[in-house]
Amino acid sequence: MWAIETRNLRKVFRPLLGGKPLTAVDNLNLQVPAGTVFGFLGPNGAGKTTTIQILIGNVYPTAGEAFVLGHRAGALAAKRKLGFLPEKFQFHDFLTAEEFLRMHGRLAKMDGATLRKRIDEVLELVGLSERRRSKIREFSKGMQQRIGLAQAILHDPDLVILDEPTSALDPLGRRRVREVVQYLKERGKTVFLNSHLLSEVELSCDQVAIINKGRVVKQGVLEDLLVNRSIVSIELQQATPQVLEAMAKVAQRVHPIDERRVTAEVAHEDDVPQLARAIIEAGGALMGLQAHRETLEDLFIQTVEGESK
Amino acid sequence: MSVIVALTLKEAMRRRAFLGTLIILIGLYGLTFLPRAFKEAFGGDQQQFEVGVNLAVLFGVDMIKFFSSVLAILLCAGAITAEIERGYLAAILPRPIHRWELYLGKWLGVMLFSAANATLWTAMLWASVAVQGEPRAEMWRALPYVLLYPVLYGTLALALSSFLGASIASMFTVAAGAFAYFADHFLRPIAGFFDVRLLQQMVWLSEWVLPMAVLKRLVQIRVDTILPPGFGERPRFGRPEVLEFLNPPVQNTDIAYVGLYIVIALLVGAVIFWRRDVQ
């Protein structure tokens, strides 16, 4: 079963007073399996936020369909099982943390006893138990983000959509968010994570989708997408055309940076020694070589730049 | 919906509306002591004193109409679009509630707050004249109609706020009120005395656009009994239709039109909010 499914989803914003229509989402097809931690990635303006707004029912699609936990996006049945942490928010800061969560629990139609129990649990989980009677206006930006996370998971939703959950957090706060994501995963929940912090996504997610210009350009299990490919940073005395040609025979891609430095992508870690041999056999003076496995950031940049060309 | 009502009431308190309420309370209290102060300073008989009290009461009722309307406009104009822009609704809208519940909850919250204020002010006005030995029950009879002022203006401002920012929504609401006031207080006598058909039609149209003059008449017939001699008298000469135009009688349909107007404004705002994208 898909926790989220979109079929040819499209959203065009038409300015009221004329002007050029803006296509934010363009035939987006996305399948998010239930029970996974799913990273939703893309450059600024790729259509991520608009897609999320459609999924939570805030924005109506121009065409296509979107389903959340088997219900049409925006339907009350879908919203009952959905938790959401917005990227840009302003909470009612005159409330205390406890009052704020009680308000959200009542909006989520939770009964009194369950709500009291869950408030204790989620405050503990996000590390704000001791500040439960503090007004939100007294919270730091990071603490506000954590109380936002608490309201998103308060009603024990099956799907949690987190829009840039770590943007205002210090490393400790980020680790706590990772722990919360892990806690949700262990309980079989689906987490849909939109973040620009790709290292965070890499640490937390099972699957990712990269979107660009409103379309999905790459989607899959993270381990499959980053299969054994290595990025090799090479320093030569001089990157001659003969050396570059020899490297291209072994590597999938060769990017000269300047006269001395070259980056190469090889399909497998085992190809790195062969690449070094090829450089030397072509008469290149190898000054330095450092190989690392392809990261999500490498994949992201390569995918987005490849799309843009 | 009760959660949204409670939240709106708390927000109104937070925005120091309570402080405004207190200042107006003090103003109303002081106002009613002016006739006694004048009597003690300049002399005068009991009848003059009673006329002074009546004028203070009439002015006090006008103050309550004005300030409760201003309060409702201020609270309603920023209730939807401004809250979306500031990000207040970002975590509330994905909750399993219909948008109309959110809209109606905000409306109810503001109306309850405005009604509570207007009632409190009326109570203060009544008590302060009562302690001077001059209780006036007329203001209580007018209160249900006085309460329609904040309901009318608040509903209009809320409907506009469903697609406009706070300052523009309040500006349009105030402009509509100013147009209705201008039409009733300035255009009506000119159109009547000079019998200008076009101006008469404009006055008639203004009552449809914003039934403020209709509301004014509904309040007026409840407090007419305390009008001092010579106030509010109809002109004695002229064609019957012109005299009626200058001082229109209260019709049974008046209250129905005001009610219908409020319901339609509420529905239009709710439909716009339901159909718009929120981001």
PDB file of N, CA and C in Angstrom, chain A residues 177-214:
ATOM      1  N   VAL A 177      15.840  15.125  16.316  1.00  0.00           N
ATOM      2  CA  VAL A 177      14.861  14.913  15.237  1.00  0.00           C
ATOM      3  C   VAL A 177      15.086  13.535  14.601  1.00  0.00           C
ATOM      4  N   ARG A 178      16.382  13.186  14.392  1.00  0.00           N
ATOM      5  CA  ARG A 178      16.692  11.856  13.837  1.00  0.00           C
ATOM      6  C   ARG A 178      16.150  10.756  14.749  1.00  0.00           C
ATOM      7  N   GLU A 179      16.274  10.985  16.056  1.00  0.00           N
ATOM      8  CA  GLU A 179      15.771   9.984  17.010  1.00  0.00           C
ATOM      9  C   GLU A 179      14.249   9.863  16.920  1.00  0.00           C
ATOM     10  N   VAL A 180      13.596  11.013  16.752  1.00  0.00           N
ATOM     11  CA  VAL A 180      12.128  10.987  16.624  1.00  0.00           C
ATOM     12  C   VAL A 180      11.731  10.256  15.343  1.00  0.00           C
ATOM     13  N   VAL A 181      12.453  10.529  14.268  1.00  0.00           N
ATOM     14  CA  VAL A 181      12.171   9.858  12.989  1.00  0.00           C
ATOM     15  C   VAL A 181      12.371   8.347  13.159  1.00  0.00           C
ATOM     16  N   GLN A 182      13.429   7.955  13.854  1.00  0.00           N
ATOM     17  CA  GLN A 182      13.705   6.542  14.105  1.00  0.00           C
ATOM     18  C   GLN A 182      12.593   5.912  14.949  1.00  0.00           C
ATOM     19  N   TYR A 183      12.136   6.668  15.944  1.00  0.00           N
ATOM     20  CA  TYR A 183      11.041   6.220  16.829  1.00  0.00           C
ATOM     21  C   TYR A 183       9.772   5.967  15.996  1.00  0.00           C
ATOM     22  N   LEU A 184       9.512   6.889  15.062  1.00  0.00           N
ATOM     23  CA  LEU A 184       8.312   6.733  14.216  1.00  0.00           C
ATOM     24  C   LEU A 184       8.466   5.528  13.303  1.00  0.00           C
ATOM     25  N   LYS A 185       9.677   5.350  12.775  1.00  0.00           N
ATOM     26  CA  LYS A 185       9.939   4.229  11.859  1.00  0.00           C
ATOM     27  C   LYS A 185       9.753   2.895  12.595  1.00  0.00           C
ATOM     28  N   GLU A 186      10.253   2.826  13.813  1.00  0.00           N
ATOM     29  CA  GLU A 186      10.114   1.592  14.598  1.00  0.00           C
ATOM     30  C   GLU A 186       8.662   1.267  14.875  1.00  0.00           C
ATOM     31  N   ARG A 187       7.842   2.289  14.930  1.00  0.00           N
ATOM     32  CA  ARG A 187       6.412   2.069  15.177  1.00  0.00           C
ATOM     33  C   ARG A 187       5.633   1.875  13.883  1.00  0.00           C
ATOM     34  N   GLY A 188       6.333   1.717  12.768  1.00  0.00           N
ATOM     35  CA  GLY A 188       5.687   1.399  11.490  1.00  0.00           C
ATOM     36  C   GLY A 188       5.061   2.592  10.795  1.00  0.00           C
ATOM     37  N   LYS A 189       5.422   3.807  11.222  1.00  0.00           N
ATOM     38  CA  LYS A 189       4.837   5.001  10.609  1.00  0.00           C
ATOM     39  C   LYS A 189       5.610   5.387   9.350  1.00  0.00           C
ATOM     40  N   THR A 190       4.945   6.116   8.493  1.00  0.00           N
ATOM     41  CA  THR A 190       5.614   6.636   7.300  1.00  0.00           C
ATOM     42  C   THR A 190       6.049   8.069   7.585  1.00  0.00           C
ATOM     43  N   VAL A 191       7.286   8.371   7.247  1.00  0.00           N
ATOM     44  CA  VAL A 191       7.767   9.749   7.425  1.00  0.00           C
ATOM     45  C   VAL A 191       8.146  10.291   6.054  1.00  0.00           C
ATOM     46  N   PHE A 192       7.570  11.416   5.709  1.00  0.00           N
ATOM     47  CA  PHE A 192       7.850  12.069   4.431  1.00  0.00           C
ATOM     48  C   PHE A 192       8.638  13.327   4.762  1.00  0.00           C
ATOM     49  N   LEU A 193       9.899  13.304   4.398  1.00  0.00           N
ATOM     50  CA  LEU A 193      10.830  14.318   4.885  1.00  0.00           C
ATOM     51  C   LEU A 193      11.322  15.208   3.752  1.00  0.00           C
ATOM     52  N   ASN A 194      11.023  16.491   3.863  1.00  0.00           N
ATOM     53  CA  ASN A 194      11.552  17.444   2.887  1.00  0.00           C
ATOM     54  C   ASN A 194      12.656  18.231   3.572  1.00  0.00           C
ATOM     55  N   SER A 195      13.878  18.090   3.073  1.00  0.00           N
ATOM     56  CA  SER A 195      14.978  18.797   3.723  1.00  0.00           C
ATOM     57  C   SER A 195      16.068  19.112   2.718  1.00  0.00           C
ATOM     58  N   HIS A 196      16.727  20.245   2.956  1.00  0.00           N
ATOM     59  CA  HIS A 196      17.886  20.577   2.138  1.00  0.00           C
ATOM     60  C   HIS A 196      19.165  20.034   2.749  1.00  0.00           C
ATOM     61  N   LEU A 197      19.075  19.569   3.987  1.00  0.00           N
ATOM     62  CA  LEU A 197      20.257  19.010   4.645  1.00  0.00           C
ATOM     63  C   LEU A 197      20.396  17.553   4.202  1.00  0.00           C
ATOM     64  N   LEU A 198      21.105  17.366   3.089  1.00  0.00           N
ATOM     65  CA  LEU A 198      21.142  16.047   2.460  1.00  0.00           C
ATOM     66  C   LEU A 198      21.838  15.009   3.340  1.00  0.00           C
ATOM     67  N   SER A 199      22.784  15.464   4.151  1.00  0.00           N
ATOM     68  CA  SER A 199      23.456  14.510   5.038  1.00  0.00           C
ATOM     69  C   SER A 199      22.453  13.956   6.048  1.00  0.00           C
ATOM     70  N   GLU A 200      21.514  14.817   6.487  1.00  0.00           N
ATOM     71  CA  GLU A 200      20.467  14.370   7.418  1.00  0.00           C
ATOM     72  C   GLU A 200      19.560  13.348   6.736  1.00  0.00           C
ATOM     73  N   VAL A 201      19.200  13.664   5.499  1.00  0.00           N
ATOM     74  CA  VAL A 201      18.313  12.775   4.737  1.00  0.00           C
ATOM     75  C   VAL A 201      19.000  11.424   4.554  1.00  0.00           C
ATOM     76  N   GLU A 202      20.272  11.478   4.230  1.00  0.00           N
ATOM     77  CA  GLU A 202      21.031  10.243   3.992  1.00  0.00           C
ATOM     78  C   GLU A 202      21.076   9.373   5.249  1.00  0.00           C
ATOM     79  N   LEU A 203      21.159  10.033   6.391  1.00  0.00           N
ATOM     80  CA  LEU A 203      21.220   9.282   7.646  1.00  0.00           C
ATOM     81  C   LEU A 203      19.864   8.686   8.030  1.00  0.00           C
ATOM     82  N   SER A 204      18.777   9.350   7.625  1.00  0.00           N
ATOM     83  CA  SER A 204      17.452   8.942   8.112  1.00  0.00           C
ATOM     84  C   SER A 204      16.621   8.146   7.119  1.00  0.00           C
ATOM     85  N   CYS A 205      16.816   8.398   5.814  1.00  0.00           N
ATOM     86  CA  CYS A 205      15.822   7.903   4.843  1.00  0.00           C
ATOM     87  C   CYS A 205      16.144   6.538   4.247  1.00  0.00           C
ATOM     88  N   ASP A 206      15.056   5.795   3.938  1.00  0.00           N
ATOM     89  CA  ASP A 206      15.183   4.524   3.221  1.00  0.00           C
ATOM     90  C   ASP A 206      15.101   4.780   1.715  1.00  0.00           C
ATOM     91  N   GLN A 207      14.210   5.675   1.353  1.00  0.00           N
ATOM     92  CA  GLN A 207      13.980   5.953  -0.068  1.00  0.00           C
ATOM     93  C   GLN A 207      13.993   7.455  -0.288  1.00  0.00           C
ATOM     94  N   VAL A 208      14.312   7.843  -1.513  1.00  0.00           N
ATOM     95  CA  VAL A 208      14.249   9.273  -1.834  1.00  0.00           C
ATOM     96  C   VAL A 208      13.634   9.474  -3.220  1.00  0.00           C
ATOM     97  N   ALA A 209      13.113  10.667  -3.404  1.00  0.00           N
ATOM     98  CA  ALA A 209      12.710  11.104  -4.746  1.00  0.00           C
ATOM     99  C   ALA A 209      13.334  12.486  -4.945  1.00  0.00           C
ATOM    100  N   ILE A 210      13.926  12.672  -6.107  1.00  0.00           N
ATOM    101  CA  ILE A 210      14.479  13.995  -6.425  1.00  0.00           C
ATOM    102  C   ILE A 210      13.571  14.609  -7.474  1.00  0.00           C
ATOM    103  N   ILE A 211      13.078  15.798  -7.189  1.00  0.00           N
ATOM    104  CA  ILE A 211      12.232  16.443  -8.195  1.00  0.00           C
ATOM    105  C   ILE A 211      12.903  17.712  -8.699  1.00  0.00           C
ATOM    106  N   ASN A 212      12.604  18.016  -9.930  1.00  0.00           N
ATOM    107  CA  ASN A 212      13.129  19.237 -10.539  1.00  0.00           C
ATOM    108  C   ASN A 212      12.103  19.745 -11.543  1.00  0.00           C
ATOM    109  N   LYS A 213      11.865  21.020 -11.530  1.00  0.00           N
ATOM    110  CA  LYS A 213      10.876  21.656 -12.410  1.00  0.00           C
ATOM    111  C   LYS A 213       9.520  20.944 -12.338  1.00  0.00           C
ATOM    112  N   GLY A 214       9.150  20.557 -11.126  1.00  0.00           N
ATOM    113  CA  GLY A 214       7.815  19.988 -10.916  1.00  0.00           C
ATOM    114  C   GLY A 214       7.659  18.531 -11.266  1.00  0.00           C
TER     115      GLY A 214
END
